[in-house]
Amino acid sequence: MKTPQAQPAPATRSADPHQRFGKPEHGWRAGLYAIIFESDTPTGRAFDLALIAAILLSVLVVVLATVQPIAAAYGDWLLIAEWCFTALFTIEYIARCLCVRRPDVYARSFFGVIDLMSILPSWLSLFIPGAHVVLGVRILRLLRIFRILKLTLYIQEYGMLGDALLASRRKIFIFLSVVMLIVFLLGTVMYVVEGPAHGYTSIPTAVYWAISTMTTVGFGDLVPKTDIGRAIASFMMLLGWGILAVPTGIISSEIAHQRGRQLWSSRTCTRCMTQGHEDTARFCKQCGEPLPI
Amino acid sequence: MKTPQAQPAPATRSADPHQRFGKPEHGWRAGLYAIIFESDTPTGRAFDLALIAAILLSVLVVVLATVQPIAAAYGDWLLIAEWCFTALFTIEYIARCLCVRRPDVYARSFFGVIDLMSILPSWLSLFIPGAHVVLGVRILRLLRIFRILKLTLYIQEYGMLGDALLASRRKIFIFLSVVMLIVFLLGTVMYVVEGPAHGYTSIPTAVYWAISTMTTVGFGDLVPKTDIGRAIASFMMLLGWGILAVPTGIISSEIAHQRGRQLWSSRTCTRCMTQGHEDTARFCKQCGEPLPI
Amino acid sequence: MKTPQAQPAPATRSADPHQRFGKPEHGWRAGLYAIIFESDTPTGRAFDLALIAAILLSVLVVVLATVQPIAAAYGDWLLIAEWCFTALFTIEYIARCLCVRRPDVYARSFFGVIDLMSILPSWLSLFIPGAHVVLGVRILRLLRIFRILKLTLYIQEYGMLGDALLASRRKIFIFLSVVMLIVFLLGTVMYVVEGPAHGYTSIPTAVYWAISTMTTVGFGDLVPKTDIGRAIASFMMLLGWGILAVPTGIISSEIAHQRGRQLWSSRTCTRCMTQGHEDTARFCKQCGEPLPI
Amino acid sequence: MKTPQAQPAPATRSADPHQRFGKPEHGWRAGLYAIIFESDTPTGRAFDLALIAAILLSVLVVVLATVQPIAAAYGDWLLIAEWCFTALFTIEYIARCLCVRRPDVYARSFFGVIDLMSILPSWLSLFIPGAHVVLGVRILRLLRIFRILKLTLYIQEYGMLGDALLASRRKIFIFLSVVMLIVFLLGTVMYVVEGPAHGYTSIPTAVYWAISTMTTVGFGDLVPKTDIGRAIASFMMLLGWGILAVPTGIISSEIAHQRGRQLWSSRTCTRCMTQGHEDTARFCKQCGEPLPI
């Protein structure tokens, strides 16, 4: 039976979502653990804020290093900054490994992998000498932008969003499969109608065009040029416009539903302490006690 | 009074939506029928899964055959795969015809036609020799992508979606007719204002542009170049933006309504006949009588 | 006080929305009036259907006459068809004027003006000889597409849509004024940032671009080329995305509200015949009589 | 218990939102204050309407001065009009400063700054001689378009809109941070996949493209040209389409919630204290007691 009572679990989780790594019982490792993994002490909160700032700055450095004029003028400074951040995150990674009781569990967890991925590219580019110009290494270095994912740890709502998506995964799968069916059929039709001469060089290309049309993005790199093609495109745009309403409707009703549950829970039964009564209810739906107004 | 009771019909339908083809009473044909048309035996489920995989793979083969580099490198393999799938689907079609009591009803049903359409193009291309390069046959071969429609059989929600669309067909017709009216009027105005010199070569072309503008697709292959044309386009974009809310609103309220009925209609008080109790209620909120579970 | 009782007015209106023109009491004019203005006799319905077909066909002729290849091949046939429709609509206009008691009221009504506008262009092009090639006349001739507005008479929901828009005109005005404010400010900023060199030749042009960006149309004829311009454009796109939700929300809640009223009205009080009770109500809200379940 | 009673505050505020500037007690300054800052006398209303007209006309002058043909033909008239408006707004600014008891509070308030900003550019362009062609001054002169912000004073709903945005700022922040995370990750991926050769010259550029794709704007100035890039773009479009539903859902449920409170909270039964009666109800739906009107 679903009981809409206050759940104590999330509070605990917010205090320390990393309990499964094992907190050491005492000594300097327990103190380090409290600073790095917990956020209910002033030092822990300061560490978290400093780490968020470091992540955002290091991502900014990666981004700026790809802008030609900036890279040309301040390339050396960016390289120095990059190595400072690499050193910082390496120290953080080692400290995290040291202060947990089960480093292997941490290393294989989601954030353990992300933490490793944010330092590995820089070290690899060092150990493969003369490889600075090689494309593979440049791509590797850009992987450091995944550091940004470390931020997700700090916003709990991301987890809830993921739960909500997981809960409606069947609806989303059905919706996407309908869209895919339409997009494949109409993409093939457009490939037949317009053909490679007008840029629709293969069915995958035509499907890419069909998706960009039905989602109302409409890049315009491919456009129908025959009258029949334009008629089909017009039909697809109107269809996509109508279908666009479906995900909106699903999520709207989901949000309205959650909000409705929040509204209902304003009154509490004086006998059994049940919450979640409707505004118009006069008796407790759990024990039959008259409700206070 | 609308009584939202559990309907036993869908359950039956899900077990065998093909009853009207007639299931043979005994013998090998009854066994074959159970495998091909029903899905409540392990063999039947395995057959269904194998068929879904075959459909997806055969569609992949059709799609890949249109990509120039892949067709050049693996053309022969794709041709072989294509003939294997044709043979497979031909056997499936013959088996389906054999094991029903009324093959004529099956052949004229929606999925009977789809099943035939997925094998016919390949056989036709064989019987019309030297026609491999003819455009008509190439188009015909692409019709095999309609095999993807066979998948719709396996997702019952498609049927419900179709029912919902059918139920609100009047609203959709009115909405589309308003959009068509606006699009024809404003398309003609733009044809007059911009004219063939700026790409609006005919009213159908201008209407195609008007649809791409009001659905917020905006390909950009046709754009207004005069100041008046841009003013009208700005008005159309804002109008389309506002109108976009209408289908969303219709479908949102439809989904919210269905959700509301599911939540509310489950139980009835035995004393005061009140409906609309929450899932978690144990007593009637109107008279305090214990509710049946 | 708003009383949500069944209103007999719409039924009458649907039978004859033209009562104010005055129906002749007897004679052939009364018979003609019944055929042309009323639709509850078989002849009246047949006349309506024939007129709808004629309007659609005449619009098709106007549209096809602008398509170069079709105009070149079948130009003469289209001209003949055009004159047939002009004759038909002229006879209709004269008949309408003849059979009402107050032709002046009809002529100045909305549909009277539309009826005149659908025949005038053709006659004018005849009386201004040698003007067939003059642009002004070509534009005039295209005005005949406004014939399509005559269709609105046959779909009563258009009137209701107009009423709903009228009812929420204050909300729409406020919403549009906010959008206009943002669009003018950001358009001017983009004119300053990008300047005429990148295509933003004047503030009106920049405002046109801002509207096409914020409504997510994005033609791509004007695009920011500087980094600051792209940053502002990114901000505008996200802003427009968020604002897009406002009209959707307004209309969604409007539709949900109307739907809610429809649901409420399923039960009727046995004493005062009031409808529109909530599902959970036990007493009539108008007279206090216990309600039937 | 939340009691949704009529709040007298807004009424007072609408009469004079500027009380904190201090209204002089008597004399010509009190009279001037009533005309300029209050709108409940006929003269005050006339002043407001004249000011709205002046603002709209002065913005029109600024806009038209940037359109090349109009500036060339009527440049002198626009300059004269501009100086008339500058004189008018200067007199208005001085009058506002004179008639309040605390001019320093007014000068530092939001509308005090806006009022100063709408006259300063013109005077500055006068005192910097020969600077008419300098870019900096041209930009400065365009700042006069911010005069349009003075209009916001007259539409109180703007304030409410701001309050609503403020109330849901946490939800908006979370939503935007998710979007930013996705946009940065996928933008970097596209920079790696497509590279500078296809126009993705830096990560900021790729992020700009990612935003234009996920918001369904799709300018088309940058488009993926490789097959992998097109696949990623297709995924992003579908993702953006789904995410688009989130702000719509949040705002829809917010509007529906506010509407619900307005409809429900109006009246309370004097016997059983039930709230939530419809506008048209005359008797309590819970106990049958006549309701107060």
JSON list of C-alpha atoms in Angstrom, two decimals, chain B residues 139-274:
[
{"chain": "B", "resi": 139, "resn": "ILE", "atom": "CA", "xyz": [10.99, 2.28, -56.09]},
{"chain": "B", "resi": 140, "resn": "LEU", "atom": "CA", "xyz": [9.14, -1.03, -55.84]},
{"chain": "B", "resi": 141, "resn": "ARG", "atom": "CA", "xyz": [12.04, -2.59, -53.96]},
{"chain": "B", "resi": 142, "resn": "LEU", "atom": "CA", "xyz": [11.99, 0.23, -51.45]},
{"chain": "B", "resi": 143, "resn": "LEU", "atom": "CA", "xyz": [8.39, -0.61, -50.68]},
{"chain": "B", "resi": 144, "resn": "ARG", "atom": "CA", "xyz": [9.87, -3.48, -48.66]},
{"chain": "B", "resi": 145, "resn": "ILE", "atom": "CA", "xyz": [10.47, -0.91, -45.94]},
{"chain": "B", "resi": 146, "resn": "PHE", "atom": "CA", "xyz": [6.75, -1.19, -45.24]},
{"chain": "B", "resi": 147, "resn": "ARG", "atom": "CA", "xyz": [7.69, -4.47, -43.56]},
{"chain": "B", "resi": 148, "resn": "ILE", "atom": "CA", "xyz": [8.32, -2.19, -40.59]},
{"chain": "B", "resi": 149, "resn": "LEU", "atom": "CA", "xyz": [4.54, -1.84, -40.27]},
{"chain": "B", "resi": 150, "resn": "LYS", "atom": "CA", "xyz": [4.39, -5.53, -39.32]},
{"chain": "B", "resi": 151, "resn": "LEU", "atom": "CA", "xyz": [5.91, -4.43, -36.02]},
{"chain": "B", "resi": 152, "resn": "THR", "atom": "CA", "xyz": [2.74, -2.50, -35.14]},
{"chain": "B", "resi": 153, "resn": "LEU", "atom": "CA", "xyz": [1.06, -5.83, -34.49]},
{"chain": "B", "resi": 154, "resn": "TYR", "atom": "CA", "xyz": [3.23, -6.32, -31.43]},
{"chain": "B", "resi": 155, "resn": "ILE", "atom": "CA", "xyz": [2.54, -3.05, -29.67]},
{"chain": "B", "resi": 156, "resn": "GLN", "atom": "CA", "xyz": [-1.07, -2.88, -28.60]},
{"chain": "B", "resi": 157, "resn": "GLU", "atom": "CA", "xyz": [-0.77, 0.76, -27.54]},
{"chain": "B", "resi": 158, "resn": "TYR", "atom": "CA", "xyz": [-0.68, 1.66, -31.23]},
{"chain": "B", "resi": 159, "resn": "GLY", "atom": "CA", "xyz": [-4.27, 0.49, -31.45]},
{"chain": "B", "resi": 160, "resn": "MET", "atom": "CA", "xyz": [-5.26, 2.61, -28.46]},
{"chain": "B", "resi": 161, "resn": "LEU", "atom": "CA", "xyz": [-3.47, 5.61, -29.98]},
{"chain": "B", "resi": 162, "resn": "GLY", "atom": "CA", "xyz": [-5.46, 5.07, -33.14]},
{"chain": "B", "resi": 163, "resn": "ASP", "atom": "CA", "xyz": [-8.69, 4.90, -31.12]},
{"chain": "B", "resi": 164, "resn": "ALA", "atom": "CA", "xyz": [-7.84, 8.16, -29.30]},
{"chain": "B", "resi": 165, "resn": "LEU", "atom": "CA", "xyz": [-7.13, 9.90, -32.60]},
{"chain": "B", "resi": 166, "resn": "LEU", "atom": "CA", "xyz": [-10.40, 8.54, -34.00]},
{"chain": "B", "resi": 167, "resn": "ALA", "atom": "CA", "xyz": [-12.29, 9.84, -30.95]},
{"chain": "B", "resi": 168, "resn": "SER", "atom": "CA", "xyz": [-11.00, 13.39, -31.36]},
{"chain": "B", "resi": 169, "resn": "ARG", "atom": "CA", "xyz": [-11.09, 13.41, -35.16]},
{"chain": "B", "resi": 170, "resn": "ARG", "atom": "CA", "xyz": [-13.68, 16.19, -35.25]},
{"chain": "B", "resi": 171, "resn": "LYS", "atom": "CA", "xyz": [-11.54, 18.52, -33.11]},
{"chain": "B", "resi": 172, "resn": "ILE", "atom": "CA", "xyz": [-8.49, 17.70, -35.24]},
{"chain": "B", "resi": 173, "resn": "PHE", "atom": "CA", "xyz": [-10.44, 18.32, -38.46]},
{"chain": "B", "resi": 174, "resn": "ILE", "atom": "CA", "xyz": [-11.62, 21.73, -37.24]},
{"chain": "B", "resi": 175, "resn": "PHE", "atom": "CA", "xyz": [-8.14, 22.66, -36.05]},
{"chain": "B", "resi": 176, "resn": "LEU", "atom": "CA", "xyz": [-6.56, 21.61, -39.35]},
{"chain": "B", "resi": 177, "resn": "SER", "atom": "CA", "xyz": [-9.21, 23.43, -41.38]},
{"chain": "B", "resi": 178, "resn": "VAL", "atom": "CA", "xyz": [-8.53, 26.67, -39.48]},
{"chain": "B", "resi": 179, "resn": "VAL", "atom": "CA", "xyz": [-4.79, 26.24, -40.06]},
{"chain": "B", "resi": 180, "resn": "MET", "atom": "CA", "xyz": [-5.41, 25.50, -43.77]},
{"chain": "B", "resi": 181, "resn": "LEU", "atom": "CA", "xyz": [-7.61, 28.58, -44.12]},
{"chain": "B", "resi": 182, "resn": "ILE", "atom": "CA", "xyz": [-4.95, 30.85, -42.57]},
{"chain": "B", "resi": 183, "resn": "VAL", "atom": "CA", "xyz": [-2.16, 29.20, -44.51]},
{"chain": "B", "resi": 184, "resn": "PHE", "atom": "CA", "xyz": [-3.94, 29.60, -47.87]},
{"chain": "B", "resi": 185, "resn": "LEU", "atom": "CA", "xyz": [-4.89, 33.23, -47.25]},
{"chain": "B", "resi": 186, "resn": "LEU", "atom": "CA", "xyz": [-1.47, 34.31, -45.95]},
{"chain": "B", "resi": 187, "resn": "GLY", "atom": "CA", "xyz": [0.37, 32.19, -48.55]},
{"chain": "B", "resi": 188, "resn": "THR", "atom": "CA", "xyz": [-1.54, 34.02, -51.31]},
{"chain": "B", "resi": 189, "resn": "VAL", "atom": "CA", "xyz": [-0.80, 37.38, -49.69]},
{"chain": "B", "resi": 190, "resn": "MET", "atom": "CA", "xyz": [2.93, 36.50, -49.60]},
{"chain": "B", "resi": 191, "resn": "TYR", "atom": "CA", "xyz": [2.77, 35.38, -53.26]},
{"chain": "B", "resi": 192, "resn": "VAL", "atom": "CA", "xyz": [1.38, 38.81, -54.11]},
{"chain": "B", "resi": 193, "resn": "VAL", "atom": "CA", "xyz": [3.84, 40.71, -51.90]},
{"chain": "B", "resi": 194, "resn": "GLU", "atom": "CA", "xyz": [7.07, 38.85, -52.68]},
{"chain": "B", "resi": 195, "resn": "GLY", "atom": "CA", "xyz": [6.31, 37.36, -56.09]},
{"chain": "B", "resi": 196, "resn": "PRO", "atom": "CA", "xyz": [8.21, 34.93, -58.30]},
{"chain": "B", "resi": 197, "resn": "ALA", "atom": "CA", "xyz": [11.28, 37.20, -58.27]},
{"chain": "B", "resi": 198, "resn": "HIS", "atom": "CA", "xyz": [11.98, 36.24, -54.63]},
{"chain": "B", "resi": 199, "resn": "GLY", "atom": "CA", "xyz": [11.28, 32.51, -55.08]},
{"chain": "B", "resi": 200, "resn": "TYR", "atom": "CA", "xyz": [7.55, 32.45, -54.40]},
{"chain": "B", "resi": 201, "resn": "THR", "atom": "CA", "xyz": [6.91, 31.05, -57.88]},
{"chain": "B", "resi": 202, "resn": "SER", "atom": "CA", "xyz": [3.31, 29.89, -57.36]},
{"chain": "B", "resi": 203, "resn": "ILE", "atom": "CA", "xyz": [0.60, 29.81, -54.70]},
{"chain": "B", "resi": 204, "resn": "PRO", "atom": "CA", "xyz": [1.33, 26.13, -53.81]},
{"chain": "B", "resi": 205, "resn": "THR", "atom": "CA", "xyz": [4.97, 27.10, -53.20]},
{"chain": "B", "resi": 206, "resn": "ALA", "atom": "CA", "xyz": [3.88, 30.07, -51.08]},
{"chain": "B", "resi": 207, "resn": "VAL", "atom": "CA", "xyz": [1.53, 27.81, -49.11]},
{"chain": "B", "resi": 208, "resn": "TYR", "atom": "CA", "xyz": [4.41, 25.34, -48.54]},
{"chain": "B", "resi": 209, "resn": "TRP", "atom": "CA", "xyz": [6.44, 28.27, -47.19]},
{"chain": "B", "resi": 210, "resn": "ALA", "atom": "CA", "xyz": [3.54, 29.43, -45.02]},
{"chain": "B", "resi": 211, "resn": "ILE", "atom": "CA", "xyz": [3.20, 25.95, -43.48]},
{"chain": "B", "resi": 212, "resn": "SER", "atom": "CA", "xyz": [6.95, 25.73, -42.81]},
{"chain": "B", "resi": 213, "resn": "THR", "atom": "CA", "xyz": [6.77, 29.16, -41.13]},
{"chain": "B", "resi": 214, "resn": "MET", "atom": "CA", "xyz": [3.66, 28.63, -39.02]},
{"chain": "B", "resi": 215, "resn": "THR", "atom": "CA", "xyz": [4.80, 25.22, -37.76]},
{"chain": "B", "resi": 216, "resn": "THR", "atom": "CA", "xyz": [8.07, 26.96, -36.71]},
{"chain": "B", "resi": 217, "resn": "VAL", "atom": "CA", "xyz": [10.10, 24.61, -38.96]},
{"chain": "B", "resi": 218, "resn": "GLY", "atom": "CA", "xyz": [11.59, 27.45, -41.01]},
{"chain": "B", "resi": 219, "resn": "PHE", "atom": "CA", "xyz": [13.77, 25.68, -43.60]},
{"chain": "B", "resi": 220, "resn": "GLY", "atom": "CA", "xyz": [15.04, 28.97, -44.99]},
{"chain": "B", "resi": 221, "resn": "ASP", "atom": "CA", "xyz": [14.99, 27.85, -48.66]},
{"chain": "B", "resi": 222, "resn": "LEU", "atom": "CA", "xyz": [12.37, 30.56, -49.24]},
{"chain": "B", "resi": 223, "resn": "VAL", "atom": "CA", "xyz": [12.61, 33.77, -47.19]},
{"chain": "B", "resi": 224, "resn": "PRO", "atom": "CA", "xyz": [10.84, 37.11, -47.50]},
{"chain": "B", "resi": 225, "resn": "LYS", "atom": "CA", "xyz": [13.12, 39.84, -48.81]},
{"chain": "B", "resi": 226, "resn": "THR", "atom": "CA", "xyz": [10.87, 42.90, -48.81]},
{"chain": "B", "resi": 227, "resn": "ASP", "atom": "CA", "xyz": [10.06, 44.83, -45.65]},
{"chain": "B", "resi": 228, "resn": "ILE", "atom": "CA", "xyz": [6.31, 44.21, -45.97]},
{"chain": "B", "resi": 229, "resn": "GLY", "atom": "CA", "xyz": [6.98, 40.50, -46.53]},
{"chain": "B", "resi": 230, "resn": "ARG", "atom": "CA", "xyz": [9.11, 40.36, -43.39]},
{"chain": "B", "resi": 231, "resn": "ALA", "atom": "CA", "xyz": [6.42, 42.14, -41.38]},
{"chain": "B", "resi": 232, "resn": "ILE", "atom": "CA", "xyz": [3.81, 39.60, -42.56]},
{"chain": "B", "resi": 233, "resn": "ALA", "atom": "CA", "xyz": [6.24, 36.74, -41.82]},
{"chain": "B", "resi": 234, "resn": "SER", "atom": "CA", "xyz": [6.80, 38.11, -38.29]},
{"chain": "B", "resi": 235, "resn": "PHE", "atom": "CA", "xyz": [3.05, 38.21, -37.76]},
{"chain": "B", "resi": 236, "resn": "MET", "atom": "CA", "xyz": [2.72, 34.64, -39.06]},
{"chain": "B", "resi": 237, "resn": "MET", "atom": "CA", "xyz": [5.46, 33.34, -36.76]},
{"chain": "B", "resi": 238, "resn": "LEU", "atom": "CA", "xyz": [3.79, 34.85, -33.69]},
{"chain": "B", "resi": 239, "resn": "LEU", "atom": "CA", "xyz": [0.41, 33.54, -34.86]},
{"chain": "B", "resi": 240, "resn": "GLY", "atom": "CA", "xyz": [1.83, 30.05, -35.47]},
{"chain": "B", "resi": 241, "resn": "TRP", "atom": "CA", "xyz": [3.45, 30.16, -32.04]},
{"chain": "B", "resi": 242, "resn": "GLY", "atom": "CA", "xyz": [0.09, 30.89, -30.45]},
{"chain": "B", "resi": 243, "resn": "ILE", "atom": "CA", "xyz": [-1.80, 28.31, -32.53]},
{"chain": "B", "resi": 244, "resn": "LEU", "atom": "CA", "xyz": [0.83, 25.67, -31.67]},
{"chain": "B", "resi": 245, "resn": "ALA", "atom": "CA", "xyz": [-0.66, 25.72, -28.18]},
{"chain": "B", "resi": 246, "resn": "VAL", "atom": "CA", "xyz": [-4.02, 24.40, -29.41]},
{"chain": "B", "resi": 247, "resn": "PRO", "atom": "CA", "xyz": [-3.09, 20.77, -30.31]},
{"chain": "B", "resi": 248, "resn": "THR", "atom": "CA", "xyz": [-0.92, 20.62, -27.20]},
{"chain": "B", "resi": 249, "resn": "GLY", "atom": "CA", "xyz": [-3.83, 21.78, -25.09]},
{"chain": "B", "resi": 250, "resn": "ILE", "atom": "CA", "xyz": [-6.25, 19.30, -26.68]},
{"chain": "B", "resi": 251, "resn": "ILE", "atom": "CA", "xyz": [-3.94, 16.31, -26.19]},
{"chain": "B", "resi": 252, "resn": "SER", "atom": "CA", "xyz": [-2.78, 17.43, -22.71]},
{"chain": "B", "resi": 253, "resn": "SER", "atom": "CA", "xyz": [-6.36, 17.66, -21.46]},
{"chain": "B", "resi": 254, "resn": "GLU", "atom": "CA", "xyz": [-7.15, 14.30, -23.12]},
{"chain": "B", "resi": 255, "resn": "ILE", "atom": "CA", "xyz": [-4.23, 12.59, -21.35]},
{"chain": "B", "resi": 256, "resn": "ALA", "atom": "CA", "xyz": [-5.01, 14.31, -18.03]},
{"chain": "B", "resi": 257, "resn": "HIS", "atom": "CA", "xyz": [-8.65, 13.24, -18.40]},
{"chain": "B", "resi": 258, "resn": "GLN", "atom": "CA", "xyz": [-7.78, 9.58, -19.01]},
{"chain": "B", "resi": 259, "resn": "ARG", "atom": "CA", "xyz": [-5.35, 9.66, -16.10]},
{"chain": "B", "resi": 260, "resn": "GLY", "atom": "CA", "xyz": [-8.05, 11.20, -13.88]},
{"chain": "B", "resi": 261, "resn": "ARG", "atom": "CA", "xyz": [-10.51, 8.43, -14.77]},
{"chain": "B", "resi": 262, "resn": "GLN", "atom": "CA", "xyz": [-7.97, 5.74, -14.00]},
{"chain": "B", "resi": 263, "resn": "LEU", "atom": "CA", "xyz": [-7.26, 7.28, -10.62]},
{"chain": "B", "resi": 264, "resn": "TRP", "atom": "CA", "xyz": [-10.83, 7.99, -9.66]},
{"chain": "B", "resi": 265, "resn": "SER", "atom": "CA", "xyz": [-13.11, 5.35, -11.02]},
{"chain": "B", "resi": 266, "resn": "SER", "atom": "CA", "xyz": [-11.70, 2.37, -9.20]},
{"chain": "B", "resi": 267, "resn": "ARG", "atom": "CA", "xyz": [-14.00, 2.02, -6.16]},
{"chain": "B", "resi": 268, "resn": "THR", "atom": "CA", "xyz": [-17.52, 2.81, -5.02]},
{"chain": "B", "resi": 269, "resn": "CYS", "atom": "CA", "xyz": [-18.84, 3.26, -1.44]},
{"chain": "B", "resi": 270, "resn": "THR", "atom": "CA", "xyz": [-21.39, 0.53, -0.62]},
{"chain": "B", "resi": 271, "resn": "ARG", "atom": "CA", "xyz": [-23.54, 2.88, 1.54]},
{"chain": "B", "resi": 272, "resn": "CYS", "atom": "CA", "xyz": [-23.64, 6.25, -0.28]},
{"chain": "B", "resi": 273, "resn": "MET", "atom": "CA", "xyz": [-22.42, 5.05, -3.71]},
{"chain": "B", "resi": 274, "resn": "THR", "atom": "CA", "xyz": [-19.83, 7.84, -3.87]}
]
